[in-house]
PDB file of C-alpha atoms and ligand atoms in Angstrom:
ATOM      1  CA  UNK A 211      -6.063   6.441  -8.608  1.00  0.00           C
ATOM      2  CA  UNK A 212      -5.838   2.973  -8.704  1.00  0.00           C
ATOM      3  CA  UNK A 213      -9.127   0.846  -9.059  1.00  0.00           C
ATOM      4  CA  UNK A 214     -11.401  -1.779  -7.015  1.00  0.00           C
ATOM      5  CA  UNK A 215      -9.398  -4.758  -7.866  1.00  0.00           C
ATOM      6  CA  UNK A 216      -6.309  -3.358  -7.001  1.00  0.00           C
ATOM      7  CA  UNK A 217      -6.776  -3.100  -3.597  1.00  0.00           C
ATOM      8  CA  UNK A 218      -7.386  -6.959  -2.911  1.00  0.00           C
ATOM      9  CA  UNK A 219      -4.136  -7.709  -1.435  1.00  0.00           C
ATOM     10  CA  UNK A 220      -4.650  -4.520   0.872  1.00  0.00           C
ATOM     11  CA  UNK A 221      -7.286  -5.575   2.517  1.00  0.00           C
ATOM     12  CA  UNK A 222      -5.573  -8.360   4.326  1.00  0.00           C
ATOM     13  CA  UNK A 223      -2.158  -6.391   4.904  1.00  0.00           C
ATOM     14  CA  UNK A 224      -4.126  -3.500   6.788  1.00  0.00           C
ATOM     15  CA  UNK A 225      -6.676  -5.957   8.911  1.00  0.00           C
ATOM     16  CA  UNK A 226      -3.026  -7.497   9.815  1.00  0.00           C
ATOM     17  CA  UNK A 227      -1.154  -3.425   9.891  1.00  0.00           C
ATOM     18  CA  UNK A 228       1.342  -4.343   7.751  1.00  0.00           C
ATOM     19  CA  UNK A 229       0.382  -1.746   4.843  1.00  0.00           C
ATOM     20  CA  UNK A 230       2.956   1.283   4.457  1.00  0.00           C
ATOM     21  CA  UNK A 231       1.230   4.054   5.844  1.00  0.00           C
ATOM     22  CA  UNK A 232       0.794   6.214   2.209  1.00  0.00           C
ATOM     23  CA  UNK A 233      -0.626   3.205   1.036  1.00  0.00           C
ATOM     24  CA  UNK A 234      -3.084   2.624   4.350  1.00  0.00           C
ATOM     25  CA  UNK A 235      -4.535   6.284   4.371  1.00  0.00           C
ATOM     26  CA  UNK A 236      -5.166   5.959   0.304  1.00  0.00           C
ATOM     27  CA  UNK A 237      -6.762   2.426   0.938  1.00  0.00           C
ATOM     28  CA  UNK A 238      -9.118   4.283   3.989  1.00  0.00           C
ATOM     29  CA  UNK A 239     -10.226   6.992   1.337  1.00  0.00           C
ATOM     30  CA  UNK A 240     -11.323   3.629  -1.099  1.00  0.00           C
ATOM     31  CA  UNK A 241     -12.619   1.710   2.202  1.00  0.00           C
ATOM     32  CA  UNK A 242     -14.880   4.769   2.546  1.00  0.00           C
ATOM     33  CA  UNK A 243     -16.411   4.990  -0.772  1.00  0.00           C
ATOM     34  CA  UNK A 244     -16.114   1.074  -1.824  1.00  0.00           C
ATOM     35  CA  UNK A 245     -19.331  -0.813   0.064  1.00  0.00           C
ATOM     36  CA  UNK A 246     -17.801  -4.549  -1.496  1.00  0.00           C
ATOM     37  CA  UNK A 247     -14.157  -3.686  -0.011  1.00  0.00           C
ATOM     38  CA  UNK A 248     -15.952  -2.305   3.644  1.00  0.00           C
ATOM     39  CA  UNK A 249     -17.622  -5.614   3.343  1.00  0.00           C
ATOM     40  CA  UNK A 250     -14.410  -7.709   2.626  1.00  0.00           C
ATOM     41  CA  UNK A 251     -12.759  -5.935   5.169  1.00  0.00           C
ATOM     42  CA  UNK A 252     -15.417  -6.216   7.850  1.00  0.00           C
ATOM     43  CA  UNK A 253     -15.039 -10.381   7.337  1.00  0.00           C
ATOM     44  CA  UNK A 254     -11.649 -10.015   7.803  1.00  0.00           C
ATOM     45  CA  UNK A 255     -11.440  -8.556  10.609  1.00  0.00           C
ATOM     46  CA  UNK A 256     -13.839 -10.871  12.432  1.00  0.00           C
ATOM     47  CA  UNK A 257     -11.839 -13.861  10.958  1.00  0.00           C
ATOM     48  CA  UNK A 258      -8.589 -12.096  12.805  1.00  0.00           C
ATOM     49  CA  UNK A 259     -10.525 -11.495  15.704  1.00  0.00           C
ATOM     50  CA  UNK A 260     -11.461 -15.379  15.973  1.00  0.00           C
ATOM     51  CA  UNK A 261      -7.861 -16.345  15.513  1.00  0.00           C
ATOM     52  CA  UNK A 262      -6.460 -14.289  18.247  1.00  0.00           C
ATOM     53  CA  UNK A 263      -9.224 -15.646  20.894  1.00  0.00           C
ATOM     54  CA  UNK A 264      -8.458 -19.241  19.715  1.00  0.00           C
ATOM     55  CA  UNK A 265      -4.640 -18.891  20.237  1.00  0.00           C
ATOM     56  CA  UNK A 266      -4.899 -16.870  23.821  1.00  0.00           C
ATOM     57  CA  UNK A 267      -4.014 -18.998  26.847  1.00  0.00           C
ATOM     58  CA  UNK A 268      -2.486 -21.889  25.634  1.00  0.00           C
ATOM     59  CA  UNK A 269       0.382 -23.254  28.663  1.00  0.00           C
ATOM     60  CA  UNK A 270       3.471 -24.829  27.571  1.00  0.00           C
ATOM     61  CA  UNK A 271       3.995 -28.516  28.571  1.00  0.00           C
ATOM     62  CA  UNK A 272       5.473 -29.322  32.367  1.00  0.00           C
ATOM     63  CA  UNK A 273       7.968 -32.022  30.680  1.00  0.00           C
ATOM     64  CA  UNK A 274       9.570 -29.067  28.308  1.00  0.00           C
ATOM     65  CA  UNK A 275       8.771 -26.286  30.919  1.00  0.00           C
ATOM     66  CA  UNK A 276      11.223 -28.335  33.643  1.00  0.00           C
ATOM     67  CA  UNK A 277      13.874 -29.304  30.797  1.00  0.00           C
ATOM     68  CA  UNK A 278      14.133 -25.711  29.754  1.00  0.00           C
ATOM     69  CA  UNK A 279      14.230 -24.432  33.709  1.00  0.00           C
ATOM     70  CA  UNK A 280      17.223 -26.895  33.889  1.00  0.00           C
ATOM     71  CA  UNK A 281      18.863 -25.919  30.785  1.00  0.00           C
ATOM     72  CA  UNK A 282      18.816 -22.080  32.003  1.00  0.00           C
ATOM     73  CA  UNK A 283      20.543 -23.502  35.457  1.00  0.00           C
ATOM     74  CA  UNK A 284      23.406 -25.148  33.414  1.00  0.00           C
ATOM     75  CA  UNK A 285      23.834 -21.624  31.409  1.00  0.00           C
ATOM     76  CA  UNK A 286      26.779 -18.854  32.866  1.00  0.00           C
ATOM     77  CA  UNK A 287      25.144 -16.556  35.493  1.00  0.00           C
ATOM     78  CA  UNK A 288      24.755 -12.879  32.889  1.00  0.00           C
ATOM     79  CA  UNK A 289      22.719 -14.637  30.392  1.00  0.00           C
ATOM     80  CA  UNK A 290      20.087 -16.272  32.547  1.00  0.00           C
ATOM     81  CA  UNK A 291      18.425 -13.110  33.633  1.00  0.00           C
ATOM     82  CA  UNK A 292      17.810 -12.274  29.667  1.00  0.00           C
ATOM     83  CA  UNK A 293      16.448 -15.268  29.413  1.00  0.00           C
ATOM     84  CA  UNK A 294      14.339 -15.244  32.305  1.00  0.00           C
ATOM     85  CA  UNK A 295      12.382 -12.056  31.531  1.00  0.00           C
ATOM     86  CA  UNK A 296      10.471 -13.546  28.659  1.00  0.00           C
ATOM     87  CA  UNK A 297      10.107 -17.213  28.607  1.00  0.00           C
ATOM     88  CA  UNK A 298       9.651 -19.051  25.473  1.00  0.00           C
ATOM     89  CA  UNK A 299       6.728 -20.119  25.912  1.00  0.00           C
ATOM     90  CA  UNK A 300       5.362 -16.487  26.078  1.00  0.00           C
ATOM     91  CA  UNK A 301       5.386 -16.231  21.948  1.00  0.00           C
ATOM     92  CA  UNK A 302       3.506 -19.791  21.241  1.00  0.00           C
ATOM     93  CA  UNK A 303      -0.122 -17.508  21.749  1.00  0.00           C
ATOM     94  CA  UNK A 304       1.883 -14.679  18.674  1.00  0.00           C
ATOM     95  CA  UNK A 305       3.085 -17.677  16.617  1.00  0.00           C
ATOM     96  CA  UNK A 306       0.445 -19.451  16.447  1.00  0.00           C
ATOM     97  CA  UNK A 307      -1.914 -16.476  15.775  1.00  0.00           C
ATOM     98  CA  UNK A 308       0.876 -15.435  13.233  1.00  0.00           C
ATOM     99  CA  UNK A 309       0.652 -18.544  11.061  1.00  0.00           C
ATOM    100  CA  UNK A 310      -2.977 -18.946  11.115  1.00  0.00           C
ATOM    101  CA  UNK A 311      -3.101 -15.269   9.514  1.00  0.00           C
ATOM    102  CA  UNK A 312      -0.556 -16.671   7.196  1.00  0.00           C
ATOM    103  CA  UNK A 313      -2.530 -19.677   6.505  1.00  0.00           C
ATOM    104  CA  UNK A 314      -5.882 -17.790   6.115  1.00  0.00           C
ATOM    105  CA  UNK A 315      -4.210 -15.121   4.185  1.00  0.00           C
ATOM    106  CA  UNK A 316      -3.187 -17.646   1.671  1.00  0.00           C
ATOM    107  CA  UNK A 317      -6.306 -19.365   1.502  1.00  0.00           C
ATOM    108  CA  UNK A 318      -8.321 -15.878   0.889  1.00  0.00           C
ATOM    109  CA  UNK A 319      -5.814 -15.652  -2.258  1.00  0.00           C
ATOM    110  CA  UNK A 320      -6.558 -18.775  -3.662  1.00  0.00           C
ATOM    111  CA  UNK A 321     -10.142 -18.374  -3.059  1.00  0.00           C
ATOM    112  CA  UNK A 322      -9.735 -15.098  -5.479  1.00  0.00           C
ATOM    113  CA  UNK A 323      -7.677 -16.447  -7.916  1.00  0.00           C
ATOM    114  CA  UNK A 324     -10.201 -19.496  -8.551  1.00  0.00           C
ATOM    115  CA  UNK A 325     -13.068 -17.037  -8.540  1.00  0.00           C
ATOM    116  CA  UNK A 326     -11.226 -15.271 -11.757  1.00  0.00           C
ATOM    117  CA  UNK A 327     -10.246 -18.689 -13.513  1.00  0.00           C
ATOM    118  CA  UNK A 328     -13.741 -19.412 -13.168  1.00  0.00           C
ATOM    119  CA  UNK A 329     -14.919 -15.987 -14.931  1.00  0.00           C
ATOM    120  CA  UNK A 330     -12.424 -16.469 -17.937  1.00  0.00           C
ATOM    121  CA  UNK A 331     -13.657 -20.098 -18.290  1.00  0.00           C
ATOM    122  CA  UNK A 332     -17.490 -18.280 -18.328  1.00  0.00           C
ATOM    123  CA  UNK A 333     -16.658 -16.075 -20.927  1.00  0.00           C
ATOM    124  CA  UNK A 334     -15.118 -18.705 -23.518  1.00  0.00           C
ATOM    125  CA  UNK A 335     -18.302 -21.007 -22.794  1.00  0.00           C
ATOM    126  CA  UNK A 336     -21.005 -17.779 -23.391  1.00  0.00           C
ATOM    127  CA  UNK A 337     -18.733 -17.321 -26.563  1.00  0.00           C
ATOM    128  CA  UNK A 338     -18.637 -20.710 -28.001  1.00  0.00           C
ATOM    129  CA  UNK A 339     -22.450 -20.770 -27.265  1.00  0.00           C
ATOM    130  CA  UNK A 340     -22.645 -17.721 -29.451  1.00  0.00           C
ATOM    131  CA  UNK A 341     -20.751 -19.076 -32.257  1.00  0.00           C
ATOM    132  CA  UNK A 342     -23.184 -22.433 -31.999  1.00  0.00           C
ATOM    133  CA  UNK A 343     -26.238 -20.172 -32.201  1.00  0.00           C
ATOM    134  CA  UNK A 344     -24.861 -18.324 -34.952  1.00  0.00           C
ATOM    135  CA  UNK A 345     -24.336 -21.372 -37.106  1.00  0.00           C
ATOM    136  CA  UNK A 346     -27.604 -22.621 -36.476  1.00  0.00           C
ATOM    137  CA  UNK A 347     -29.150 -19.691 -37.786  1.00  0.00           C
ATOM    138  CA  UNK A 348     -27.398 -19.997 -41.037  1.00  0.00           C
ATOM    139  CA  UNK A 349     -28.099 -23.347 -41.386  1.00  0.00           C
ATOM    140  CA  UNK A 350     -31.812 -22.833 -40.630  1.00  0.00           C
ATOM    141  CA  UNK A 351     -32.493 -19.872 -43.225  1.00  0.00           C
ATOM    142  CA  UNK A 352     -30.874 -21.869 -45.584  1.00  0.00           C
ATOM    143  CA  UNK A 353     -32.821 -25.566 -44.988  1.00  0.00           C
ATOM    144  CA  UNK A 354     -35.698 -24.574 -42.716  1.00  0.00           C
ATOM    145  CA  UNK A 355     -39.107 -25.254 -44.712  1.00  0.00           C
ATOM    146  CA  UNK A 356     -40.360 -22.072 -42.823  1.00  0.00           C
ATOM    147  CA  UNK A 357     -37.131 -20.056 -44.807  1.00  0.00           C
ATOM    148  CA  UNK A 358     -38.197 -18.363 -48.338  1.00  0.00           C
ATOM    149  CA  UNK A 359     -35.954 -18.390 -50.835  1.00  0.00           C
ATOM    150  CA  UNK A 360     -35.336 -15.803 -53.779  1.00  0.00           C
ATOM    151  CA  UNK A 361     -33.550 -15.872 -56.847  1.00  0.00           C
ATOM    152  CA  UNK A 362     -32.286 -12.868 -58.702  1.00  0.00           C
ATOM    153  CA  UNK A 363     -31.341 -12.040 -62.035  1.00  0.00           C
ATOM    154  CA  UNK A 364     -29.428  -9.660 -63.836  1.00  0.00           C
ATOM    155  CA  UNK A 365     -32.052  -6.950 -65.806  1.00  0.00           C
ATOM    156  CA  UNK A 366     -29.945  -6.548 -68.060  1.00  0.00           C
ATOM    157  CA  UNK A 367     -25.974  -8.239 -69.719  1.00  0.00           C
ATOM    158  CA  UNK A 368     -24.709 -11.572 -70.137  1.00  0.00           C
ATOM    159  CA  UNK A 369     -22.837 -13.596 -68.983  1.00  0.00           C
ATOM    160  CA  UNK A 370     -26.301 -13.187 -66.410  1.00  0.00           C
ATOM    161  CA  UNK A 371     -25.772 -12.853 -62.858  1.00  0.00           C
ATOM    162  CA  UNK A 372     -27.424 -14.694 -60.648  1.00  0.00           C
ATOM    163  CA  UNK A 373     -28.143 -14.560 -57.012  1.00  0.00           C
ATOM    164  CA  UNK A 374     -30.185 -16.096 -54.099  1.00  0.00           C
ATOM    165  CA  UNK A 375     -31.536 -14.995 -51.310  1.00  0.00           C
ATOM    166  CA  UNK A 376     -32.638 -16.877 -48.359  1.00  0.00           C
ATOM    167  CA  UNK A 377     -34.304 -14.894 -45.711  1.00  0.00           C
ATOM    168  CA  UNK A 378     -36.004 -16.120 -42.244  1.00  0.00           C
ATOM    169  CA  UNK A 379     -38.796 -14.003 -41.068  1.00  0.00           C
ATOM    170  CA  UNK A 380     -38.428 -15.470 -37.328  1.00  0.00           C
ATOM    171  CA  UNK A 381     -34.993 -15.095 -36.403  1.00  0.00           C
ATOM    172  CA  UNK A 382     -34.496 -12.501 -39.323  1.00  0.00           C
ATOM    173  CA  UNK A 383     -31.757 -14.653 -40.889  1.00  0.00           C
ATOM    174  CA  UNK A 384     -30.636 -13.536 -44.399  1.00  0.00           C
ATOM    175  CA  UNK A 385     -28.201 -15.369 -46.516  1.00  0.00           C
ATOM    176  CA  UNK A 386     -27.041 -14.001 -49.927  1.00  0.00           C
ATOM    177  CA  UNK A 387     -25.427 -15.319 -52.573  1.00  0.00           C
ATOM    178  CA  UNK A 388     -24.762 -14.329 -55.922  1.00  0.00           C
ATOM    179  CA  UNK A 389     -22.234 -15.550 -59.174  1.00  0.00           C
ATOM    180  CA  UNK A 390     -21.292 -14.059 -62.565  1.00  0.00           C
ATOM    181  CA  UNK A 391     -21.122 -10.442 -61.071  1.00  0.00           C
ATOM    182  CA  UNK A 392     -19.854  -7.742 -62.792  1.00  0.00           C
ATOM    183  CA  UNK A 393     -16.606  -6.029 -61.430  1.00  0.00           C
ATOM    184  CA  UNK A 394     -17.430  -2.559 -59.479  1.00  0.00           C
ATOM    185  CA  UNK A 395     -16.096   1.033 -60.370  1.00  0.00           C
ATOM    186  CA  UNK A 396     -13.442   2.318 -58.325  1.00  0.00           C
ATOM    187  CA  UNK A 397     -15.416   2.877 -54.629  1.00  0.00           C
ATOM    188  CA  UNK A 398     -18.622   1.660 -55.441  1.00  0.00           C
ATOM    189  CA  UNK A 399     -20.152  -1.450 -54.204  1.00  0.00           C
ATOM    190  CA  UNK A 400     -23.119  -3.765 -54.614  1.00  0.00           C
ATOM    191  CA  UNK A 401     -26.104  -3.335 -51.841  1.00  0.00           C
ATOM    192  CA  UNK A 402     -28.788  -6.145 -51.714  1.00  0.00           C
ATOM    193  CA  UNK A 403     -32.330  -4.582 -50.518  1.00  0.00           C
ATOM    194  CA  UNK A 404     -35.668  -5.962 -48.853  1.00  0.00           C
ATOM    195  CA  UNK A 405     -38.791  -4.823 -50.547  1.00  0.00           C
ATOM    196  CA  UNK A 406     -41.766  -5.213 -48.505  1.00  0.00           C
ATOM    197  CA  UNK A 407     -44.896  -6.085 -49.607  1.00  0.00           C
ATOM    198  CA  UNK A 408     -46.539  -3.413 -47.523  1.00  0.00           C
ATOM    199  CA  UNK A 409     -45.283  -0.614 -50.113  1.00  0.00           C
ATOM    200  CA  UNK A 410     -43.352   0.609 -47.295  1.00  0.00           C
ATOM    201  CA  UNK A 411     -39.143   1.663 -48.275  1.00  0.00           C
ATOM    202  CA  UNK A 412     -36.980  -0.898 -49.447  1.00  0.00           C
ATOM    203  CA  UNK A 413     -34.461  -1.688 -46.362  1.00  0.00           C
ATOM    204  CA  UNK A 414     -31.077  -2.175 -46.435  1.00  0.00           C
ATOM    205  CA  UNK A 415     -29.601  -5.488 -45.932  1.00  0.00           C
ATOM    206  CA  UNK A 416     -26.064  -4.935 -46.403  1.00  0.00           C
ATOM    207  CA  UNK A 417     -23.129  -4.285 -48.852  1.00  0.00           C
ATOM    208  CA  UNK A 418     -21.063  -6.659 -50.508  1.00  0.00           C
ATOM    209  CA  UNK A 419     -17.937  -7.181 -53.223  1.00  0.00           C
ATOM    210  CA  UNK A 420     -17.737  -9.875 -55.768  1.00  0.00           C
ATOM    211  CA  UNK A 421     -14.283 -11.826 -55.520  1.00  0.00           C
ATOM    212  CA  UNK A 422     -12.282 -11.942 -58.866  1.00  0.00           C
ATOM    213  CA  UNK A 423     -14.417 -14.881 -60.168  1.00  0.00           C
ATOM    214  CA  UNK A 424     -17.880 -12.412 -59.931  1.00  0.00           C
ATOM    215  CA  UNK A 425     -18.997 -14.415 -56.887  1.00  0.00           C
ATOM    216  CA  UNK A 426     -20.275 -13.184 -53.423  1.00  0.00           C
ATOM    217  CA  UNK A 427     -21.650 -14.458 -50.380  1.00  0.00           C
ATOM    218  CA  UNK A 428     -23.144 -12.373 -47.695  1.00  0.00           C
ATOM    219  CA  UNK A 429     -24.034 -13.639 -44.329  1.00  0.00           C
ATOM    220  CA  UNK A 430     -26.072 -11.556 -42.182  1.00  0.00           C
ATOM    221  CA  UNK A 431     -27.438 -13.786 -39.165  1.00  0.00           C
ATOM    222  CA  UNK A 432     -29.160 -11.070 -37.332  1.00  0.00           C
ATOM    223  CA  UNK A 433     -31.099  -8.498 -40.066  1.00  0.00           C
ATOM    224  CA  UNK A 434     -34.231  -7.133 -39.748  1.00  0.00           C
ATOM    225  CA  UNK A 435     -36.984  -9.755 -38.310  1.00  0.00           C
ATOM    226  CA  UNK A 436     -40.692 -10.139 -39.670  1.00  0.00           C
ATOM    227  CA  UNK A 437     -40.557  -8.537 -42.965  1.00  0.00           C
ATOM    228  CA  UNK A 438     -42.374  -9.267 -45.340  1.00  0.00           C
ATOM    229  CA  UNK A 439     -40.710  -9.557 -48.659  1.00  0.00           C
ATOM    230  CA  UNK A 440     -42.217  -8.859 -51.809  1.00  0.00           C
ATOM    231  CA  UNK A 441     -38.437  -9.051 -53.297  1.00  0.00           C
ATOM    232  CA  UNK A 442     -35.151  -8.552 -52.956  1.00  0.00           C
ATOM    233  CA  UNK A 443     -33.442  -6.104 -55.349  1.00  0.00           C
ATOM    234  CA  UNK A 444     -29.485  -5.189 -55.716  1.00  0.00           C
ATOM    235  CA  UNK A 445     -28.120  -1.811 -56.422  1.00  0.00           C
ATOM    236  CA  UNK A 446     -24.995  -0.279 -57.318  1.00  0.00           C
ATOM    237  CA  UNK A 447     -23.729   2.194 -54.307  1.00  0.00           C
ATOM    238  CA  UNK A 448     -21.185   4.153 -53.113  1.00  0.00           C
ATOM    239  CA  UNK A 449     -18.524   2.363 -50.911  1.00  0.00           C
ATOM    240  CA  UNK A 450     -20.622   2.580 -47.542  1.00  0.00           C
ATOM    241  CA  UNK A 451     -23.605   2.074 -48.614  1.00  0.00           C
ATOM    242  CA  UNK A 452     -26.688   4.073 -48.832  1.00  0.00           C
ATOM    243  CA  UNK A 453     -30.094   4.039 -47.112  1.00  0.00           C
ATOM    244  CA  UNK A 454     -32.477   4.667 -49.877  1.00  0.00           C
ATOM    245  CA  UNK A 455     -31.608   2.658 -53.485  1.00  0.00           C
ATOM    246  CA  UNK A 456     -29.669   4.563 -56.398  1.00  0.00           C
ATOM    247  CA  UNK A 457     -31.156   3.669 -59.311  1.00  0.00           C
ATOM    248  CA  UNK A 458     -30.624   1.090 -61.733  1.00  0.00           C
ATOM    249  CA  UNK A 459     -31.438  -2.102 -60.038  1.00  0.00           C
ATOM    250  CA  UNK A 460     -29.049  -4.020 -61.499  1.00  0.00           C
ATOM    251  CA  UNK A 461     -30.716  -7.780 -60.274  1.00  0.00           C
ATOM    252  CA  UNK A 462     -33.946  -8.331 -58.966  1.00  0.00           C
ATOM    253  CA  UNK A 463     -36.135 -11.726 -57.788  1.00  0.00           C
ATOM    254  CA  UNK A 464     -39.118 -12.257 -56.550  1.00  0.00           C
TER     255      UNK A 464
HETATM  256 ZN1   ZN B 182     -13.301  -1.573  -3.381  1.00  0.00          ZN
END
């Protein structure tokens, strides 16, 4: 079955009766259950319908009407009565109606094809608008007076790891980053934790993987809003992650 879309061009072609008939009887089975296309169609039709009244009656000029009688009286005897039976000016009313379809036909396209240039460009502004919003966010939980900041220390090792947090209770904006890391087993990884001050569970805020050099960064623009934090803790995990904390916490900061 083909889809809505797909049956733009019909529309037209079977207001005008130019669709194949397999394809007319499947576009009358859409017509019926498609209330946009019955729509569409209905304005169509009453666009036709106005071109065909404005193009009936029309009379061909007396000047070219006498030069063409002439013209058939100079012609050899057999072919006059051909051209008798339909004068010319008998298929200016068809024409006309004819290119005005054309015309309107063409302008219904263009009309449609604007309409989707104008979606696309839509989409790439609501997408650059994200990415703005995004980086504001970051920039806020890092240099927003209303941001808290945490630093966390190895409990144990040197050369001591270090990391910071920066988390924004209003947007729930949380920023992470840490140096002198230890490397991780084979599929383990490091897990940074809220703990409220509520006494409530610690919650997850994400995984992360030092780089050779033991640093990390972890951006998370939109965690969990209005916590509380008493601290933030870091735990070593297993590769996805975990939702409660295995124990030791290897760096901790209030
Ligand atoms: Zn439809």
């Amino acid at each position: 079955m083909r889809d809505h879309r797909q049956f733009a061009d019909d529309l037209v072609l079977y207001a005008l009766h130019e669709l194949p008939e397999d394809q007319a009887a499947e576009f009358r089975r859409h017509l019926e259950e498609c209330p946009q296309c019955r729509r569409e169609f209905d304005e169509i039709n009453s666009q036709l319908a106005m071109l065909a009244l404005s193009s009936v009656g029309s009379a061909p000029p007396q000047r070219s009407r006498e030069r063409l009688l002439n013209a058939i009286k100079a012609e050899p005897r057999p072919r006059r009565s051909i051209v008798m039976r339909r004068p010319w000016w008998s298929f200016v009313p068809t024409f006309a109606a004819a290119l005005l379809a054309a015309f309107g036909l063409m302008l219904w396209r263009e009309n449609v094809s604007l309409r989707q240039k104008l979606e696309a460009t839509q989409q790439q502004s609501e997408q650059r608008q994200a990415d703005l919003d995004r980086s504001r966010l970051v920039l806020d939980a890092l240099t927003s007076p209303e941001s808290s900041h945490f630093a966390l220390v190895s409990t144990k090792s040197l050369p001591v790891p270090e990391g910071k947090a920066s988390y924004m209770r209003k947007t729930g904006t949380l920023v992470f980053t840490a140096q002198h890391l230890e490397g991780l087993p084979p599929e383990k990884t490091y897990q940074l934790w809220l703990i409220p001050k509520n006494g409530t569970k610690p919650m997850p805020c994400g995984t992360f993987k030092p780089d050779a050099n033991g640093n990390a960064v972890m951006v998370t623009p939109y965690a969990e809003k209005d916590a509380w934090p008493k601290m933030f803790a870091v735990t070593i995990e297993p590769e996805n992650g975990s939702q409660t904390p295995t124990m030791p916490i290897v760096m901790a900061g209030l």
